Coordinates of C-alpha atoms in Angstrom, one line a residue:
Chain I
M1 CA 101.3 119.5 83.1
N2 CA 100.9 118.3 86.6
L3 CA 99.3 114.9 87.6
E4 CA 96.1 116.5 89.1
Q5 CA 95.4 118.3 85.8
I6 CA 96.0 115.2 83.8
K7 CA 93.8 113.2 86.2
L8 CA 91.0 115.6 85.5
N9 CA 91.4 115.2 81.8
W10 CA 91.4 111.4 82.3
Q11 CA 88.1 111.6 84.1
K12 CA 86.6 113.9 81.4
Q13 CA 87.6 111.2 78.9
L14 CA 85.9 108.5 81.0
S15 CA 82.6 110.3 81.5
S16 CA 80.1 109.2 78.9
S17 CA 79.2 112.7 77.9
S18 CA 82.5 114.3 77.1
E19 CA 80.8 117.6 76.3
A20 CA 84.1 119.5 76.5
V21 CA 85.4 117.7 73.4
K22 CA 82.4 117.0 71.1
P23 CA 78.9 118.4 70.6
Q24 CA 76.4 116.6 72.9
A25 CA 74.1 115.5 70.0
E26 CA 77.0 113.8 68.2
I27 CA 78.0 112.0 71.4
D28 CA 74.5 110.8 72.1
L29 CA 74.1 109.5 68.6
A30 CA 77.5 107.8 68.7
I31 CA 76.6 106.2 72.0
Q32 CA 73.2 105.1 70.8
N33 CA 74.7 103.6 67.6
N34 CA 77.5 102.0 69.6
M35 CA 75.0 100.6 72.1
A36 CA 72.8 99.1 69.5
N37 CA 75.9 97.6 67.8
N38 CA 77.3 96.3 71.1
M39 CA 74.0 94.7 72.1
N40 CA 73.8 92.9 68.7
I41 CA 77.4 91.8 68.9
I42 CA 77.0 90.6 72.5
T43 CA 73.8 88.7 71.7
N44 CA 75.4 87.2 68.6
K45 CA 78.5 86.3 70.5
M46 CA 76.5 84.6 73.3
L47 CA 74.4 82.7 70.8
A48 CA 77.5 81.6 68.9
I49 CA 79.3 80.5 72.0
D50 CA 76.2 78.7 73.3
K51 CA 75.8 77.0 69.9
K52 CA 79.4 76.0 69.7
A53 CA 79.3 74.7 73.3
K54 CA 76.2 72.7 72.5
E55 CA 77.7 71.3 69.3
R56 CA 80.9 70.3 71.1
T57 CA 78.9 68.6 73.9
L58 CA 76.8 66.8 71.3
Y59 CA 79.7 65.6 69.2
G60 CA 81.5 64.6 72.4
I61 CA 78.4 62.6 73.6
I62 CA 77.9 61.0 70.2
G63 CA 81.6 60.0 69.8
F64 CA 81.9 58.8 73.4
S65 CA 78.6 56.9 73.1
I66 CA 79.7 55.1 69.9
I67 CA 83.0 54.0 71.4
I68 CA 81.4 52.9 74.7
C69 CA 78.5 51.1 72.9
A70 CA 80.9 49.3 70.6
L71 CA 83.2 48.3 73.4
S72 CA 80.2 47.3 75.7
A73 CA 78.8 45.2 72.9
L74 CA 82.2 43.5 72.5
N75 CA 82.4 43.0 76.3
Y76 CA 78.9 41.5 76.3
L77 CA 79.8 39.2 73.5
M78 CA 82.8 38.0 75.4
F79 CA 80.8 37.6 78.5
L80 CA 78.3 35.4 76.6
L81 CA 81.1 33.3 75.3
S82 CA 82.5 32.6 78.7
Q83 CA 80.9 33.6 82.0
S84 CA 84.0 33.0 84.0
M85 CA 85.2 34.9 87.1
F86 CA 87.5 37.0 84.9
T87 CA 84.7 38.2 82.6
I88 CA 82.4 38.9 85.5
A89 CA 85.1 40.9 87.3
G90 CA 86.0 42.7 84.0
T91 CA 82.5 43.6 83.2
T92 CA 81.9 44.9 86.7
T93 CA 85.1 47.0 86.6
W94 CA 84.0 48.3 83.2
I95 CA 80.5 49.3 84.4
V96 CA 81.6 50.8 87.7
W97 CA 84.4 52.8 86.1
F98 CA 82.1 54.0 83.3
V99 CA 79.7 55.4 85.9
V100 CA 82.5 57.0 88.0
S101 CA 84.0 58.6 84.9
I102 CA 80.7 60.1 83.8
F103 CA 80.1 61.4 87.3
R104 CA 83.6 63.0 87.5
L105 CA 83.4 64.5 84.0
V106 CA 80.0 66.1 84.8
K107 CA 81.2 67.4 88.2
F108 CA 84.3 68.9 86.7
K109 CA 82.4 70.6 83.8
H110 CA 80.0 72.3 86.3
K111 CA 82.7 74.3 88.1
T112 CA 82.6 78.0 87.0
H113 CA 84.6 81.0 87.9
D114 CA 83.3 84.1 89.7
N115 CA 84.7 87.2 88.1
S116 CA 83.0 89.6 90.6
L117 CA 85.4 88.7 93.4
C118 CA 88.1 91.2 94.4
I119 CA 91.1 90.9 92.1
K120 CA 93.2 89.0 94.7
S121 CA 90.6 86.4 95.4
A122 CA 89.6 86.1 91.8
L123 CA 93.2 85.5 90.8
E124 CA 93.7 82.9 93.6
S125 CA 90.5 81.2 92.6
K126 CA 91.4 81.3 88.9
L127 CA 94.9 79.9 89.7
N128 CA 93.3 77.1 91.7
K129 CA 90.9 76.3 88.9
V130 CA 93.7 76.4 86.2
N131 CA 95.9 74.1 88.4
K132 CA 92.9 71.7 88.8
E133 CA 92.3 71.8 85.1
I134 CA 96.0 71.1 84.3
K135 CA 96.0 68.2 86.8
Y136 CA 92.7 66.9 85.3
Y137 CA 94.0 66.9 81.7
Q138 CA 97.3 65.4 82.7
T139 CA 95.7 62.5 84.5
L140 CA 92.5 62.0 82.5
V141 CA 94.0 59.1 80.5
Y142 CA 95.1 57.4 83.6
W143 CA 91.9 57.6 85.6
V144 CA 89.4 57.1 82.8
L145 CA 91.1 54.9 80.2
A146 CA 93.5 52.9 82.3
P147 CA 90.9 51.4 84.7
M148 CA 88.6 50.6 81.8
S149 CA 91.4 48.9 80.0
V150 CA 92.0 46.7 83.1
G151 CA 88.3 45.7 82.9
M152 CA 88.6 44.9 79.2
I153 CA 91.8 42.9 79.7
L154 CA 90.1 40.8 82.4
I155 CA 87.2 40.2 80.0
L156 CA 89.6 39.1 77.3
I157 CA 91.5 36.8 79.6
G158 CA 88.2 35.3 80.9
S159 CA 86.8 34.8 77.4
Q160 CA 90.0 33.0 76.4
A161 CA 90.4 35.2 73.4
L162 CA 92.9 34.3 70.7
I163 CA 96.3 35.7 71.3
I164 CA 96.1 37.7 68.1
T165 CA 92.8 39.4 69.3
F166 CA 94.5 40.1 72.6
I167 CA 97.5 41.7 71.0
S168 CA 95.4 43.7 68.5
F169 CA 93.2 45.0 71.3
F170 CA 96.3 45.9 73.4
I171 CA 98.0 47.8 70.5
F172 CA 94.7 49.6 69.6
W173 CA 94.1 50.6 73.2
V174 CA 97.7 51.8 73.9
L175 CA 97.7 53.9 70.7
G176 CA 94.4 55.4 71.7
M177 CA 95.7 56.3 75.2
Y178 CA 98.9 57.7 73.7
C179 CA 97.0 60.0 71.2
A180 CA 94.5 61.1 73.9
N181 CA 97.3 61.9 76.3
K182 CA 99.3 63.8 73.7
Y183 CA 96.3 65.8 72.7
N184 CA 95.6 66.7 76.3
L185 CA 99.2 67.7 77.0
R186 CA 99.2 69.9 73.9
Y187 CA 96.1 71.7 75.2
I188 CA 97.8 72.2 78.5
D189 CA 100.9 73.7 76.9
K190 CA 99.0 75.9 74.4
S191 CA 96.1 77.1 76.5
L192 CA 96.4 76.5 80.2
K193 CA 100.1 77.2 80.9
P194 CA 100.0 80.7 79.4
I195 CA 97.0 81.6 81.5
K196 CA 98.7 80.1 84.6
Q197 CA 101.8 82.2 83.9
E198 CA 99.7 85.4 83.6
I199 CA 97.9 84.7 86.8
T200 CA 101.0 83.8 88.7
E201 CA 102.8 87.0 87.6
S202 CA 99.8 89.1 88.6
L203 CA 99.6 87.4 91.9
A204 CA 103.3 88.0 92.5
S205 CA 102.9 91.7 91.8
L206 CA 100.0 91.9 94.3
T207 CA 102.3 91.0 97.2
Chain T
V1 CA 64.7 89.6 79.9
Q2 CA 63.9 92.9 78.3
Q3 CA 64.1 94.7 81.6
L4 CA 67.4 93.1 82.3
T5 CA 68.7 94.1 78.8
L6 CA 67.6 97.7 79.4
A7 CA 69.3 97.8 82.8
Y8 CA 72.4 96.3 81.3
Q9 CA 72.4 98.8 78.5
D10 CA 72.1 101.6 81.0
M11 CA 75.0 100.2 83.0
L12 CA 77.0 99.9 79.8
A13 CA 76.3 103.5 78.7
N14 CA 77.6 104.8 82.0
N15 CA 80.7 102.7 81.9
L16 CA 81.5 102.4 78.2
N17 CA 84.6 104.6 78.2
R18 CA 85.9 103.1 81.4
L19 CA 85.7 99.6 79.8
K20 CA 87.4 100.8 76.6
S21 CA 90.2 102.3 78.7
I22 CA 90.7 99.0 80.4
A23 CA 90.6 97.1 77.2
R24 CA 93.1 99.6 75.6
S25 CA 95.4 99.3 78.6
Y26 CA 95.4 95.6 78.8
S27 CA 95.8 94.5 75.2
K28 CA 97.6 95.2 72.0
N29 CA 95.9 96.8 69.1
E30 CA 94.9 93.6 67.3
D31 CA 93.4 92.2 70.6
R32 CA 91.5 95.3 71.8
E33 CA 88.2 94.4 70.3
D34 CA 88.5 90.8 71.5
L35 CA 89.2 91.8 75.0
F36 CA 86.5 94.5 75.0
Q37 CA 83.9 92.0 73.8
E38 CA 85.1 89.5 76.4
I39 CA 84.6 92.1 79.1
L40 CA 81.1 93.0 77.8
Y41 CA 80.3 89.3 77.7
Q42 CA 81.5 88.7 81.2
L43 CA 79.5 91.7 82.4
W44 CA 76.4 90.4 80.7
R45 CA 76.9 86.9 82.3
G46 CA 77.5 88.4 85.7
Y47 CA 74.8 91.1 85.5
Q48 CA 72.1 88.5 85.5
S49 CA 73.1 87.5 89.0
F50 CA 74.3 90.9 90.3
E51 CA 72.6 91.4 93.7
N52 CA 73.5 95.0 94.7
K53 CA 75.7 93.7 97.4
S54 CA 78.4 96.1 96.2
Q55 CA 78.2 99.4 94.4
L56 CA 77.6 98.9 90.7
D57 CA 80.8 100.9 89.7
T58 CA 82.9 98.7 92.0
W59 CA 81.3 95.6 90.6
V60 CA 81.9 96.7 87.0
Y61 CA 85.5 97.5 87.7
R62 CA 86.0 94.1 89.4
V63 CA 84.6 92.1 86.5
A64 CA 86.3 94.2 83.9
L65 CA 89.7 94.2 85.6
N66 CA 89.5 90.5 86.5
T67 CA 88.8 89.7 82.9
A68 CA 91.5 92.0 81.6
I69 CA 94.3 90.9 84.0
S70 CA 94.0 87.2 83.2
Y71 CA 93.3 87.8 79.5
V72 CA 95.5 85.7 77.3
R73 CA 95.2 86.0 73.5
K74 CA 93.3 83.1 72.2
E75 CA 94.1 81.3 69.0
K76 CA 91.7 82.4 66.3
T77 CA 89.7 79.2 66.3
Q78 CA 86.5 80.8 67.6
P79 CA 83.8 81.7 65.2
Q80 CA 84.2 85.1 63.6
I81 CA 81.4 87.1 65.0
V82 CA 82.4 90.6 64.2
S83 CA 82.5 90.6 60.4
G84 CA 85.6 92.7 60.1
N85 CA 83.7 96.0 60.3
N86 CA 85.2 97.0 63.7
L87 CA 81.7 97.6 64.9
T88 CA 82.4 98.1 68.6
W89 CA 85.7 99.8 68.7
V90 CA 85.6 103.6 68.0
E91 CA 88.9 105.0 69.1
P92 CA 88.3 108.2 71.1
H93 CA 90.3 111.1 69.9
H94 CA 90.5 114.6 71.3
D95 CA 92.5 117.6 70.3
G96 CA 95.7 119.2 71.3
E97 CA 96.9 119.3 74.9
F98 CA 94.0 117.2 76.1
Q99 CA 94.9 114.3 73.9
D100 CA 98.6 114.7 74.8
S101 CA 97.8 114.3 78.5
I102 CA 95.8 111.2 77.8
D103 CA 98.5 109.7 75.6
L104 CA 101.1 110.5 78.3
L105 CA 99.0 108.7 80.9
E106 CA 98.4 105.7 78.7
K107 CA 102.1 105.5 78.0
F108 CA 102.8 105.6 81.7
L109 CA 100.1 102.9 82.4
S110 CA 101.6 100.6 79.8
Q111 CA 104.9 100.7 81.7
L112 CA 103.3 99.4 84.9
N113 CA 102.6 95.8 85.9
K114 CA 99.0 94.7 85.5
I115 CA 98.1 95.2 89.2
D116 CA 99.7 98.6 89.5
R117 CA 98.0 99.6 86.3
A118 CA 94.6 98.6 87.7
I119 CA 95.3 100.6 90.9
M120 CA 96.4 103.6 88.9
M121 CA 93.4 103.5 86.7
L122 CA 91.1 103.4 89.7
Y123 CA 93.0 106.2 91.3
L124 CA 92.7 108.3 88.1
D125 CA 89.0 107.6 88.1
D126 CA 88.9 109.3 91.5
M127 CA 88.0 106.1 93.4
K128 CA 88.4 106.3 97.2
Q129 CA 91.1 104.1 98.7
K130 CA 88.5 102.0 100.4
Q131 CA 86.9 101.3 97.1
I132 CA 90.2 100.5 95.5
S133 CA 90.9 98.2 98.4
E134 CA 87.5 96.4 97.9
I135 CA 88.3 96.0 94.2
T136 CA 91.8 94.7 94.5
G137 CA 91.6 92.9 97.8
Q138 CA 94.6 94.8 99.3
S139 CA 94.6 96.9 102.4
T140 CA 94.2 100.6 102.2
N141 CA 97.7 101.1 103.6
V142 CA 99.2 99.1 100.8
I143 CA 97.1 100.9 98.2
S144 CA 98.2 104.2 99.6
V145 CA 101.9 103.2 99.5
R146 CA 101.5 101.9 95.9
I147 CA 99.7 105.0 94.7
N148 CA 102.4 107.3 96.2
R149 CA 105.2 105.3 94.6
M150 CA 103.4 105.5 91.2
K151 CA 102.8 109.2 91.6
Q152 CA 106.5 109.7 92.3
K153 CA 107.5 107.6 89.4
F154 CA 105.2 109.6 87.1
Q155 CA 106.6 112.9 88.4
Q156 CA 110.1 111.7 87.8
L157 CA 109.4 110.4 84.3
H158 CA 106.9 112.9 82.8
V159 CA 106.4 116.1 84.8
E160 CA 108.6 119.0 83.9

């Protein structure tokens, strides 16, 4: 067999009506059945993905809101107890950073990837996106939770909280940051790094 | 939406075997259906904003190959949508020498890296070098050199 003959066979296989191999009616029926199935599956898949994404967003919003509301209420209580410079500075830090975090989270979530670019550009763009995602998850704890914790510490100092309250809060906060960071790093190792490796290898073989 | 769905179905009907070939070449048995569905989903997503700036065939190849090349098997945490009936995947089978030649090519493709595999598949589908260049983002000279190297490799390995 020479390559040109094999190439022709390949093209016959690719054409949707491989009449040389099967009767046309059978092919048409198979395609029709397959098409109907495919459309059902795609529609179901899209609905399922949309539903899952909405659920995740909803749970995220609810969880985040509960934590923020509880902490904000605590801050407000502290602020009422003592309206010192520290509590004012702490509350301001807390509010500003809360708004900045929401803005950055929303901005990050809106970035999508274009699959219709040429392979080289798509790989470069995907690698760029994955690198940004890795950086984002690696530093999320530091730029969201750390500044907020500074705000809370200032509030606690200003409200002259009991040392036991201060220590309890500190332990609770550090533990929370540690768990969140570990979860993010695990996600990077399990999901993002394999993708990065695939893309890097493909890009290397392009050059 | 109905018009879009019909146009999408039409596009799919014309490219179904191409897409299956890509999914077959870029995944292992247990992942084929996953990758195939991912390609269909990406095409559906992209088709809604397809603006005829490039040829449809070129666009389909771009989306499908981009999806396949960076495909990494996901953990099975996603909802099970296909209920184990293997609904989408019907393995094409032909008889005798015809099937042997396809098997031979698929074996050869599996030995290539992902980019060369894409170029070879486009070449086998009789795409012009200019089109291959548009799809991959490499110059026609580079494409030409790579195709010649692969042809030589194929001759050395498989042609008596």
